[in-house]
Each structure stands twice: as C-alpha cells, then as structure tokens.
Tab-separated table of C-alpha atoms and ligand atoms in Angstrom:
chain	number	residue	atom	x	y	z
A	245	MET	CA	12.090	19.932	-48.853
A	246	PHE	CA	8.314	20.419	-49.104
A	247	GLU	CA	7.604	24.159	-48.941
A	248	LYS	CA	4.080	24.512	-50.207
A	249	SER	CA	1.426	26.117	-48.010
A	250	THR	CA	-2.134	27.293	-48.378
A	251	TRP	CA	-4.574	29.329	-46.272
A	252	ILE	CA	-8.227	28.722	-47.136
A	253	ARG	CA	-10.650	31.184	-45.574
A	254	LEU	CA	-14.316	30.214	-45.515
A	255	PRO	CA	-17.455	31.540	-43.758
A	256	ARG	CA	-17.983	30.299	-40.215
A	257	ASN	CA	-21.790	30.365	-40.407
A	258	VAL	CA	-23.927	29.722	-43.456
A	259	VAL	CA	-27.630	30.266	-42.808
A	260	VAL	CA	-29.976	29.493	-45.688
A	261	GLY	CA	-33.749	29.168	-45.684
A	262	HIS	CA	-37.198	30.656	-45.478
A	263	GLY	CA	-37.361	33.873	-43.447
A	264	VAL	CA	-33.754	33.768	-42.196
A	265	ARG	CA	-33.341	37.478	-42.981
A	266	SER	CA	-34.607	38.129	-39.468
A	267	SER	CA	-31.669	36.078	-38.064
A	268	VAL	CA	-28.973	38.579	-39.064
A	269	VAL	CA	-28.804	40.153	-35.585
A	270	GLU	CA	-28.585	36.694	-33.976
A	271	VAL	CA	-25.803	35.665	-36.382
A	272	VAL	CA	-23.867	38.837	-35.522
A	273	ASP	CA	-24.286	38.020	-31.853
A	274	GLU	CA	-23.098	34.443	-32.388
A	275	LEU	CA	-19.953	35.806	-34.045
A	276	HIS	CA	-19.352	38.111	-31.029
A	277	LEU	CA	-19.214	41.147	-33.284
A	278	GLN	CA	-19.410	44.327	-31.239
A	279	GLY	CA	-20.193	47.914	-32.139
A	280	ARG	CA	-21.911	49.495	-35.064
A	281	PRO	CA	-22.665	47.712	-38.373
A	282	LEU	CA	-22.468	49.492	-41.712
A	283	LEU	CA	-24.950	48.025	-44.190
A	284	VAL	CA	-23.577	48.283	-47.740
A	285	THR	CA	-26.352	48.044	-50.286
A	286	SER	CA	-27.608	49.242	-53.682
A	287	PRO	CA	-30.926	50.969	-54.494
A	288	THR	CA	-33.387	48.056	-54.892
A	289	PRO	CA	-31.898	45.740	-52.235
A	290	ARG	CA	-31.961	48.658	-49.800
A	291	ALA	CA	-35.759	48.607	-49.690
A	292	VAL	CA	-36.028	44.817	-50.083
A	293	ALA	CA	-33.699	43.802	-47.252
A	294	ALA	CA	-31.275	46.426	-45.925
A	295	GLU	CA	-33.954	48.591	-44.312
A	296	PRO	CA	-35.744	45.640	-42.648
A	297	VAL	CA	-32.377	44.344	-41.360
A	298	ALA	CA	-31.551	47.860	-40.073
A	299	ALA	CA	-34.917	47.911	-38.274
A	300	ASP	CA	-34.052	44.562	-36.612
A	301	PHE	CA	-30.765	46.046	-35.346
A	302	GLU	CA	-32.595	49.092	-33.985
A	303	ALA	CA	-35.082	46.834	-32.213
A	304	ALA	CA	-32.093	45.062	-30.620
A	305	GLY	CA	-30.679	48.389	-29.373
A	306	ILE	CA	-27.936	48.610	-32.015
A	307	ASP	CA	-27.699	51.738	-34.173
A	308	PRO	CA	-26.801	50.692	-37.751
A	309	ALA	CA	-25.510	52.934	-40.567
A	310	ILE	CA	-26.403	52.390	-44.241
A	311	VAL	CA	-24.508	53.355	-47.390
A	312	THR	CA	-25.971	52.868	-50.877
A	313	ILE	CA	-23.679	52.356	-53.871
A	314	GLU	CA	-24.771	52.431	-57.509
A	315	SER	CA	-21.954	50.595	-59.320
A	316	ALA	CA	-19.201	47.998	-58.823
A	317	THR	CA	-16.233	50.372	-59.086
A	318	PHE	CA	-13.174	51.338	-57.049
A	319	GLU	CA	-14.903	54.701	-56.410
A	320	SER	CA	-17.723	52.798	-54.685
A	321	VAL	CA	-15.162	50.956	-52.540
A	322	GLU	CA	-13.746	54.371	-51.544
A	323	THR	CA	-17.258	55.642	-50.741
A	324	VAL	CA	-17.817	52.704	-48.397
A	325	ILE	CA	-14.422	53.078	-46.712
A	326	GLU	CA	-15.154	56.770	-46.078
A	327	ALA	CA	-18.646	55.955	-44.781
A	328	ALA	CA	-17.255	53.279	-42.431
A	329	GLU	CA	-14.749	55.767	-41.010
A	330	ALA	CA	-17.254	58.640	-40.776
A	331	GLU	CA	-19.887	56.437	-39.089
A	332	ALA	CA	-17.374	54.706	-36.799
A	333	ALA	CA	-18.524	51.297	-38.043
A	334	SER	CA	-17.046	48.125	-36.569
A	335	TYR	CA	-18.082	45.634	-39.255
A	336	LEU	CA	-19.792	45.605	-42.657
A	337	ILE	CA	-22.841	43.779	-44.008
A	338	GLY	CA	-23.218	43.538	-47.794
A	339	VAL	CA	-26.921	43.389	-48.682
A	340	GLY	CA	-27.803	42.947	-52.344
A	341	GLY	CA	-26.677	41.413	-55.612
A	342	GLY	CA	-23.091	40.908	-56.784
A	343	LYS	CA	-22.405	44.633	-56.876
A	344	ALA	CA	-23.149	45.401	-53.212
A	345	ILE	CA	-21.546	42.209	-51.896
A	346	ASP	CA	-18.348	42.720	-53.932
A	347	ILE	CA	-17.980	46.312	-52.755
A	348	ALA	CA	-18.603	45.349	-49.119
A	349	LYS	CA	-16.046	42.519	-49.223
A	350	MET	CA	-13.368	44.713	-50.824
A	351	ALA	CA	-13.977	47.615	-48.420
A	352	SER	CA	-13.877	45.271	-45.412
A	353	HIS	CA	-10.570	43.854	-46.675
A	354	HIS	CA	-9.126	47.362	-46.832
A	355	LEU	CA	-10.537	48.310	-43.429
A	356	ASP	CA	-9.456	45.005	-41.866
A	357	MET	CA	-13.006	44.512	-40.605
A	358	GLY	CA	-15.341	41.541	-40.551
A	359	PHE	CA	-18.049	41.292	-43.168
A	360	LEU	CA	-21.354	39.440	-43.576
A	361	SER	CA	-22.956	38.544	-46.897
A	362	VAL	CA	-26.740	38.917	-47.186
A	363	PRO	CA	-27.720	38.191	-50.802
A	364	THR	CA	-31.023	39.478	-52.176
A	365	ALA	CA	-30.607	37.760	-55.541
A	366	ALA	CA	-29.373	34.283	-56.517
A	367	SER	CA	-27.655	35.946	-59.476
A	368	HIS	CA	-23.886	35.431	-59.058
A	369	ASP	CA	-21.378	33.178	-57.305
A	370	GLY	CA	-19.586	35.932	-55.394
A	371	ILE	CA	-21.825	35.351	-52.320
A	372	VAL	CA	-19.088	33.535	-50.354
A	373	SER	CA	-16.019	33.960	-52.553
A	374	ASN	CA	-12.890	35.728	-51.391
A	375	ARG	CA	-12.634	37.686	-54.645
A	376	GLY	CA	-13.977	40.995	-55.844
A	377	SER	CA	-14.450	41.788	-59.544
A	378	VAL	CA	-13.923	45.396	-60.626
A	379	PRO	CA	-13.576	47.116	-64.009
A	380	ASP	CA	-10.753	49.611	-64.323
A	381	GLY	CA	-10.468	51.399	-67.672
A	382	ASP	CA	-9.622	48.821	-70.361
A	383	THR	CA	-9.033	46.066	-67.883
A	384	ARG	CA	-10.828	44.097	-65.182
A	385	HIS	CA	-9.329	43.122	-61.839
A	386	SER	CA	-10.050	40.033	-59.806
A	387	VAL	CA	-9.134	41.441	-56.408
A	388	ALA	CA	-8.270	39.506	-53.260
A	389	ALA	CA	-10.931	40.419	-50.723
A	390	GLU	CA	-12.369	39.498	-47.358
A	391	PRO	CA	-14.499	36.326	-47.415
A	392	PRO	CA	-17.674	36.698	-45.339
A	393	LEU	CA	-17.658	35.653	-41.699
A	394	ALA	CA	-21.219	34.516	-42.311
A	395	VAL	CA	-23.796	34.270	-45.073
A	396	VAL	CA	-27.501	34.790	-44.435
A	397	ALA	CA	-29.449	33.800	-47.544
A	398	ASP	CA	-33.222	34.109	-47.181
A	399	THR	CA	-34.866	31.905	-49.809
A	400	GLU	CA	-38.144	33.849	-49.452
A	401	VAL	CA	-36.362	37.076	-50.465
A	402	LEU	CA	-34.404	35.327	-53.228
A	403	ALA	CA	-37.534	33.663	-54.638
A	404	GLU	CA	-39.395	36.992	-54.740
A	405	ALA	CA	-36.615	38.652	-56.759
A	406	PRO	CA	-37.187	38.863	-60.534
A	407	TRP	CA	-36.868	35.416	-62.105
A	408	GLU	CA	-34.137	36.507	-64.526
A	409	LEU	CA	-31.810	37.118	-61.574
A	410	THR	CA	-32.108	33.440	-60.632
A	411	THR	CA	-31.554	32.271	-64.219
A	412	ALA	CA	-28.464	34.529	-64.304
A	413	GLY	CA	-27.131	32.740	-61.206
A	414	CYS	CA	-27.726	29.369	-62.897
A	415	ALA	CA	-25.855	30.542	-65.991
A	416	ASP	CA	-22.931	31.797	-63.853
A	417	ILE	CA	-22.711	28.223	-62.485
A	418	ILE	CA	-23.139	26.486	-65.858
A	419	SER	CA	-20.228	28.589	-67.164
A	420	ASN	CA	-17.981	26.755	-64.668
A	421	TYR	CA	-17.674	23.957	-67.247
A	422	THR	CA	-15.744	26.158	-69.648
A	423	ALA	CA	-13.938	28.055	-66.890
A	424	VAL	CA	-12.397	24.775	-65.730
A	425	MET	CA	-11.591	23.741	-69.324
A	426	ASP	CA	-9.676	27.012	-69.699
A	427	TRP	CA	-7.948	26.503	-66.375
A	428	ARG	CA	-6.801	22.977	-67.322
A	429	LEU	CA	-5.595	24.278	-70.681
A	430	ALA	CA	-3.661	27.102	-68.986
A	431	LYS	CA	-2.069	24.563	-66.658
A	432	ARG	CA	-1.003	22.370	-69.582
A	433	LEU	CA	0.263	25.240	-71.731
A	434	LYS	CA	1.435	27.837	-69.242
A	435	ASN	CA	1.948	25.857	-66.063
A	436	VAL	CA	-0.418	28.120	-64.093
A	437	GLU	CA	-1.216	27.131	-60.531
A	438	PHE	CA	-4.031	24.590	-60.498
A	439	SER	CA	-6.125	23.073	-57.728
A	440	GLU	CA	-7.650	19.645	-58.407
A	441	TYR	CA	-10.056	20.158	-55.478
A	442	GLY	CA	-11.093	23.626	-56.682
A	443	ALA	CA	-11.637	22.356	-60.236
A	444	ALA	CA	-13.512	19.219	-59.166
A	445	LEU	CA	-15.814	21.154	-56.815
A	446	SER	CA	-16.547	23.708	-59.510
A	447	GLU	CA	-17.405	21.065	-62.121
A	448	MET	CA	-19.436	19.011	-59.665
A	449	THR	CA	-21.420	22.108	-58.696
A	450	ALA	CA	-22.341	22.749	-62.331
A	451	GLU	CA	-23.269	19.105	-62.769
A	452	ILE	CA	-25.537	19.020	-59.703
A	453	LEU	CA	-27.277	22.190	-60.851
A	454	VAL	CA	-27.873	20.826	-64.349
A	455	ASP	CA	-29.126	17.517	-62.875
A	456	ASN	CA	-31.603	19.498	-60.747
A	457	ALA	CA	-32.695	21.867	-63.507
A	458	ASP	CA	-36.266	20.487	-63.253
A	459	HIS	CA	-36.514	22.009	-59.758
A	460	VAL	CA	-35.490	25.431	-61.043
A	461	ARG	CA	-38.803	27.005	-61.985
A	462	PRO	CA	-40.279	30.487	-61.480
A	463	GLY	CA	-42.386	30.927	-58.371
A	464	LEU	CA	-40.811	27.948	-56.571
A	465	GLU	CA	-38.890	28.816	-53.415
A	466	GLU	CA	-37.086	25.496	-53.838
A	467	SER	CA	-35.397	27.029	-56.923
A	468	ALA	CA	-33.784	29.681	-54.755
A	469	TRP	CA	-32.590	26.915	-52.417
A	470	VAL	CA	-31.066	24.795	-55.211
A	471	VAL	CA	-29.407	27.739	-56.969
A	472	THR	CA	-28.091	29.440	-53.813
A	473	LYS	CA	-26.443	26.259	-52.619
A	474	ALA	CA	-24.734	25.919	-56.006
A	475	LEU	CA	-23.603	29.560	-55.912
A	476	MET	CA	-22.086	29.050	-52.487
A	477	SER	CA	-20.377	25.836	-53.524
A	478	SER	CA	-18.864	27.616	-56.530
A	479	GLY	CA	-17.684	30.449	-54.261
A	480	VAL	CA	-16.023	27.889	-51.978
A	481	ALA	CA	-14.235	26.482	-55.058
A	482	MET	CA	-12.807	29.970	-55.676
A	483	SER	CA	-11.736	30.260	-52.042
A	484	ILE	CA	-10.043	26.847	-52.175
A	485	ALA	CA	-8.226	27.852	-55.359
A	486	GLY	CA	-7.355	31.315	-54.014
A	487	SER	CA	-8.372	32.595	-57.438
A	488	SER	CA	-11.541	33.033	-59.492
A	489	ARG	CA	-10.111	30.518	-62.022
A	490	PRO	CA	-12.595	27.695	-61.132
A	491	ALA	CA	-15.486	29.984	-62.093
A	492	SER	CA	-14.028	32.442	-64.578
A	493	GLY	CA	-12.443	31.667	-67.936
A	494	ALA	CA	-12.798	33.073	-71.438
A	495	GLU	CA	-16.601	33.247	-71.133
A	496	HIS	CA	-16.060	35.755	-68.300
A	497	LEU	CA	-13.558	37.759	-70.361
A	498	PHE	CA	-16.274	37.961	-73.038
A	499	SER	CA	-18.799	39.211	-70.466
A	500	HIS	CA	-16.366	41.732	-68.973
A	501	GLN	CA	-15.730	43.144	-72.454
A	502	LEU	CA	-19.492	43.371	-73.066
A	503	ASP	CA	-19.747	45.399	-69.852
A	504	ARG	CA	-17.419	47.916	-71.504
A	505	LEU	CA	-18.982	47.853	-74.984
A	506	ALA	CA	-22.642	47.734	-73.948
A	507	PRO	CA	-22.889	48.680	-70.258
A	508	GLU	CA	-25.901	47.227	-68.437
A	509	ALA	CA	-27.277	45.582	-71.595
A	510	ALA	CA	-27.640	42.251	-69.817
A	511	LEU	CA	-26.953	40.553	-66.500
A	512	HIS	CA	-23.478	39.212	-65.734
A	513	GLY	CA	-24.691	35.606	-65.475
A	514	HIS	CA	-26.583	35.758	-68.770
A	515	GLN	CA	-23.561	37.142	-70.595
A	516	VAL	CA	-21.180	34.506	-69.252
A	517	GLY	CA	-23.692	31.788	-70.202
A	518	VAL	CA	-23.757	32.855	-73.852
A	519	GLY	CA	-19.968	33.232	-73.763
A	520	SER	CA	-19.720	29.692	-72.428
A	521	ILE	CA	-21.649	28.249	-75.407
A	522	MET	CA	-19.088	29.786	-77.776
A	523	THR	CA	-15.963	28.952	-75.794
A	524	ALA	CA	-17.172	25.343	-75.367
A	525	TYR	CA	-17.357	25.226	-79.168
A	526	LEU	CA	-13.794	26.560	-79.397
A	527	HIS	CA	-12.592	23.871	-76.987
A	528	GLY	CA	-14.366	20.907	-78.535
A	529	GLY	CA	-15.562	21.876	-82.005
A	530	GLU	CA	-18.730	20.319	-83.400
A	531	ARG	CA	-18.481	17.309	-81.073
A	532	GLY	CA	-17.777	19.352	-77.962
A	533	ILE	CA	-20.211	20.075	-75.143
A	534	TRP	CA	-21.472	23.394	-76.497
A	535	ARG	CA	-24.913	21.942	-77.298
A	536	ASP	CA	-25.224	20.554	-73.747
A	537	ILE	CA	-24.381	23.983	-72.357
A	538	ARG	CA	-26.849	25.704	-74.680
A	539	ASP	CA	-29.597	23.191	-73.812
A	540	ALA	CA	-28.918	23.521	-70.079
A	541	LEU	CA	-29.202	27.312	-70.342
A	542	ASP	CA	-32.320	27.017	-72.459
A	543	SER	CA	-33.941	24.625	-69.981
A	544	ILE	CA	-33.746	27.226	-67.194
A	545	ASP	CA	-34.889	30.149	-69.429
A	546	ALA	CA	-31.442	31.776	-69.665
A	547	PRO	CA	-30.490	33.547	-72.920
A	548	THR	CA	-28.586	31.580	-75.565
A	549	THR	CA	-28.349	34.194	-78.346
A	550	ALA	CA	-27.151	37.753	-78.901
A	551	THR	CA	-30.728	38.860	-79.524
A	552	GLU	CA	-31.885	37.388	-76.226
A	553	LEU	CA	-29.092	39.331	-74.518
A	554	GLY	CA	-30.373	42.503	-76.205
A	555	LEU	CA	-27.162	42.812	-78.238
A	556	ASP	CA	-26.446	43.114	-81.940
A	557	ASP	CA	-24.190	40.626	-83.714
A	558	GLU	CA	-21.375	43.121	-84.259
A	559	THR	CA	-21.059	43.879	-80.532
A	560	VAL	CA	-20.807	40.150	-79.777
A	561	LEU	CA	-18.090	39.749	-82.415
A	562	GLU	CA	-16.169	42.764	-81.181
A	563	ALA	CA	-16.269	41.421	-77.621
A	564	LEU	CA	-15.193	37.949	-78.759
A	565	THR	CA	-12.225	39.210	-80.798
A	566	THR	CA	-10.914	41.708	-78.221
A	567	CYS	CA	-11.699	40.254	-74.801
A	568	HIS	CA	-8.402	38.349	-74.472
A	569	GLU	CA	-6.857	41.791	-73.768
A	570	ILE	CA	-8.981	42.364	-70.671
A	571	ARG	CA	-6.567	40.628	-68.317
A	572	ASP	CA	-3.521	38.428	-68.254
A	573	ARG	CA	-5.383	35.109	-67.943
A	574	TYR	CA	-4.577	32.423	-70.487
A	575	THR	CA	-7.673	30.807	-72.027
A	576	ILE	CA	-8.792	29.062	-75.208
A	577	LEU	CA	-8.780	32.509	-76.845
A	578	GLY	CA	-4.976	32.530	-76.662
A	579	ASN	CA	-3.665	35.750	-78.186
A	580	GLY	CA	-7.005	36.602	-79.716
A	581	MET	CA	-9.523	35.352	-82.262
A	582	ASP	CA	-9.539	36.090	-85.940
A	583	GLU	CA	-12.687	38.022	-86.929
A	584	ARG	CA	-13.835	35.430	-89.482
A	585	ALA	CA	-13.252	32.570	-87.072
A	586	ALA	CA	-15.249	34.434	-84.428
A	587	ARG	CA	-18.122	34.967	-86.875
A	588	GLU	CA	-18.051	31.279	-87.825
A	589	GLY	CA	-18.056	30.072	-84.204
A	590	ALA	CA	-20.795	32.474	-83.145
A	591	THR	CA	-22.914	31.517	-86.163
A	592	LYS	CA	-22.396	27.746	-85.841
A	593	THR	CA	-23.493	27.870	-82.192
A	594	GLY	CA	-26.546	29.960	-83.116
A	595	VAL	CA	-25.440	32.895	-80.948
A	596	ILE	CA	-25.634	35.181	-83.983
A	597	ASP	CA	-27.589	34.717	-87.227
B	294	NDP	N1	-16.566	38.345	-56.635
B	294	NDP	C1	-17.003	37.317	-57.301
B	294	NDP	O1	-16.546	36.197	-57.117
B	294	NDP	C2	-18.082	37.527	-58.304
B	294	NDP	C3	-18.513	38.798	-58.593
B	294	NDP	N2	-19.511	39.001	-59.491
B	294	NDP	C4	-19.912	40.383	-59.758
B	294	NDP	O2	-21.265	40.545	-59.368
B	294	NDP	C5	-21.910	41.448	-60.256
B	294	NDP	C6	-23.060	40.756	-60.926
B	294	NDP	O3	-24.005	40.398	-59.963
B	294	NDP	P1	-25.529	40.812	-60.151
B	294	NDP	O4	-26.235	40.364	-58.922
B	294	NDP	O5	-26.003	40.363	-61.466
B	294	NDP	O6	-25.441	42.410	-60.209
B	294	NDP	P2	-26.200	43.566	-59.388
B	294	NDP	O7	-25.778	43.597	-57.989
B	294	NDP	O8	-26.015	44.793	-60.218
B	294	NDP	O9	-27.731	43.117	-59.422
B	294	NDP	C7	-28.410	42.990	-60.644
B	294	NDP	C8	-29.749	43.733	-60.595
B	294	NDP	O10	-30.591	43.095	-59.663
B	294	NDP	C9	-31.200	44.068	-58.823
B	294	NDP	N3	-31.587	43.387	-57.594
B	294	NDP	C10	-30.831	42.783	-56.650
B	294	NDP	N4	-31.606	42.182	-55.735
B	294	NDP	C11	-32.891	42.395	-56.103
B	294	NDP	C12	-34.167	42.020	-55.569
B	294	NDP	N5	-34.266	41.257	-54.471
B	294	NDP	N6	-35.282	42.430	-56.210
B	294	NDP	C13	-35.202	43.189	-57.346
B	294	NDP	N7	-34.027	43.572	-57.905
B	294	NDP	C14	-32.889	43.167	-57.280
B	294	NDP	C15	-30.157	45.151	-58.707
B	294	NDP	O11	-30.809	46.381	-58.348
B	294	NDP	P3	-29.982	47.746	-58.117
B	294	NDP	O12	-29.498	48.189	-59.453
B	294	NDP	O13	-30.984	48.669	-57.566
B	294	NDP	O14	-28.856	47.399	-57.246
B	294	NDP	C16	-29.604	45.177	-60.137
B	294	NDP	O15	-30.398	45.990	-60.972
B	294	NDP	C17	-20.868	41.899	-61.265
B	294	NDP	O16	-20.297	43.111	-60.826
B	294	NDP	C18	-19.879	40.751	-61.214
B	294	NDP	O17	-18.589	41.115	-61.646
B	294	NDP	C19	-20.149	37.956	-60.102
B	294	NDP	C20	-19.756	36.672	-59.845
B	294	NDP	C21	-18.684	36.356	-58.931
B	295	13P	O1	-17.634	36.345	-61.986
B	295	13P	C1	-16.781	35.655	-61.476
B	295	13P	C2	-17.019	34.224	-61.197
B	295	13P	O2	-18.320	33.840	-61.534
B	295	13P	C3	-15.445	36.134	-61.133
B	295	13P	O3	-15.153	37.319	-61.796
B	295	13P	P1	-13.714	37.603	-62.402
B	295	13P	O4	-13.751	37.174	-63.831
B	295	13P	O5	-13.557	39.085	-62.277
B	295	13P	O6	-12.675	36.884	-61.654
B	296	ZN	ZN1	-19.351	35.144	-62.862
C-alpha cells in the first residue's frame, strides 16, 4: 500500500518590485487579515522600512505595534511572543534581514498566527522558507516554522541596502551547489529523505543566478530583482523538501561554527560561500567544481578567502575541523576532518595562505 504523504506550504502572494513597500496594507487586506499587526524588526531595518510601513497602517486607520530584536536567538523569539500577547496582536510582519524574518516566522508558528515577510536586504534565502535557524549553545537548530502568507520585497529598498548584503545573498545561493552534493551523498550513504524536486530547484536556482551574474552589479536595481527571485526560489526548494537540506550542507555547518568562534565577523552568506569553495574541493578534489564556485563568488564581489572574511587562518581551520559536531546532518565532512587535511584543503583552494 502507498502511504507516503506531503504537505507543502507556500506563500499565497509574492509581491516584488519598485516601491512595493507601500503595498503592505493592501496585501494584508487581500489576505483578509483582521486586527492589529505586530511588526518584528531589528535596529537598522526599523528605520528603513518598519516605521514607514507602520505609518501606512496608521494612515489606513490600523494601529500597529513594533518590537525590535537584536539577535537571532530563542530569547528573541520569546520577546516577540510576549510582545504579541501584551499588544494583543493578530498577525506578525517580519521586516528586515534574516534575523528579523526568522524570529517573526518562529514566533508566528508558536502563536499560531499568520505572518508576512518584508525583506530589507537580499542577503539570505530564508525570505520564504518554512525554516528558522537558531544557535543554541554548542549546536544549531533548523526549526520548523510558519512560512509567510505573503512576501513584499521592494527592490528599491533592497537596492539601497549596502552592496555586501546583496553579495551575501548571492553567495547563500551559490552554496546550494555543495548543499545538494552533501544531500545526495547523505542519501546514498545514510538513506536520508531526499526530494528530487527540491534538489533540482535548488541547483537550477544557483545556475540561473550564476548565468545572470553580469546583471548583479552595485547601484543596479535589477540586481536586487535577480537576487531576490533566486532567494525566493531557494526558499521554495526548502519548503518543498520540508527541510533546509537543499540549501544547507557542510558549508553551512562551517558558517554556523564561525558564528560561535568569531561572532559577527562576517555575514552569513559570505561565510557559507567560502565554506562552499572548500567543501566542493572535498567532494571533487582538484578536478571538482571548487574553482567554478570561487570564480562565481569572485565575479559578484563576494569573499573567497579567510582574510576577506576578516578571519585568521587558525579560526578557519578550527571551524572546518569541528563543525561536523554542530548538528546531526551527514555531509562530506563525515565524522570530522583531520587537521592536516583541513590545512591542505584550505590552502589548495586559496582560502588560507
Ligand atoms: N531560515 C532560513 O531558511 C535561513 C535563515 N538564515 C538566517 O538569516 C540570518 C542571516 O541573514 P542576514 O540578513 O545576513 O542577517 P541580519 O538580519 O543580521 O542582517 C545583516 C545586517 O544587515 C543589516 N541590514 C538589514 N537590512 C538593511 C538595510 N536595508 N540597510 C542597511 N542595513 C541593513 C542588519 O542591521 P541590524 O543589525 O540593525 O539588524 C545587519 O547588521 C542568520 O541568522 C541565518 O541563520 C539565512 C538563510 C536561510
Ligand atoms: O541558511 C540556511 C539556508 O541558506 C539554512 O540554515 P540552517 O543551516 O540552519 O538550516
Ligand atoms: Zn544560508
């Protein structure tokens, strides 16, 4: 008897383009959401977008509440849950980078409330995904969360954000190549659940982005358009898979460990990009695709070395040799890398000197 089943939850409305920030109230209306919104944001996005969106709600006769979080932690999720209860909110709107959107989607999951995603940076592929990513002591959780009912991505806002945020988003997408390699390996070796559609969409997204790298240039609003569409496509791949596997393999474990060893040294996307160069080398050796990944990152101004990440060689090696412990996710790192092998791989790929 066939007993398999799946439940794929995706946004109902995806609004992308110049000036669409002012459509948030209309999108809420179209979704028939009633009551008071709670805008979940972080310090810079608050001024950039959350306050203007709040002003639009006020102009429409709706009294919004705002909560500002500083970090992507379970404490921040608690803060938002308490704020939603104290302010009698009916739905949440995450306004910001990966941090604010992740916290909003996890809090809305807990509260059983709808949630909208309003990105202010094209820096990560959590914009539409149904996962949250949270550090917890020595480990890092990929948490099931509420996917957004709608996404409102204003390319004018995204294009005005610092350029490195956009290159970080590109690198988060380029890292899908190695994430899928790890996923296929884990299927072959450990029989983990695998989605051909999730994997194919993830790889295709990376390929389209790399093919359009010429259109990804600072000061061009078209860059925000190209990158945001890729980020959303990658998020859909995660939702199809019901896991972050299509977009997170060993290169993400490396980045998560860097977050512990050198907090806030570099952006998430930049770290996973450099991790992806090294894990591509581990998958394919000299003839593998690591040079293609490095060149793709280089072509969009993303870091390709420890120095460009603002890290010393020893921190990179420590992250590479210990990051397999971060979570129970089988990757090319297996049970961990030997220190000399890590040094050789990082040196051969030019990540360290
Ligand atoms: N759930 C998922 O599927 C995924 C989750 N993630 C998570 O997302 C996070 C990484 O996302 P990222 O966006 O890099 O992190 P942040 O949300 O921390 O944003 C990075 C920086 O950009 C700033 N910023 C955001 N928007 C603007 C703007 N318009 N103008 C100027 N500055 C701006 C933020 O300011 P400020 O500090 O003031 O907020 C912050 O300093 C990680 O926590 C990662 O784990 C990443 C990928 C997928
Ligand atoms: O960053 C992600 C995908 O780009 C997902 O994060 P996790 O590694 O926590 O699942
Ligand atoms: Zn990522």
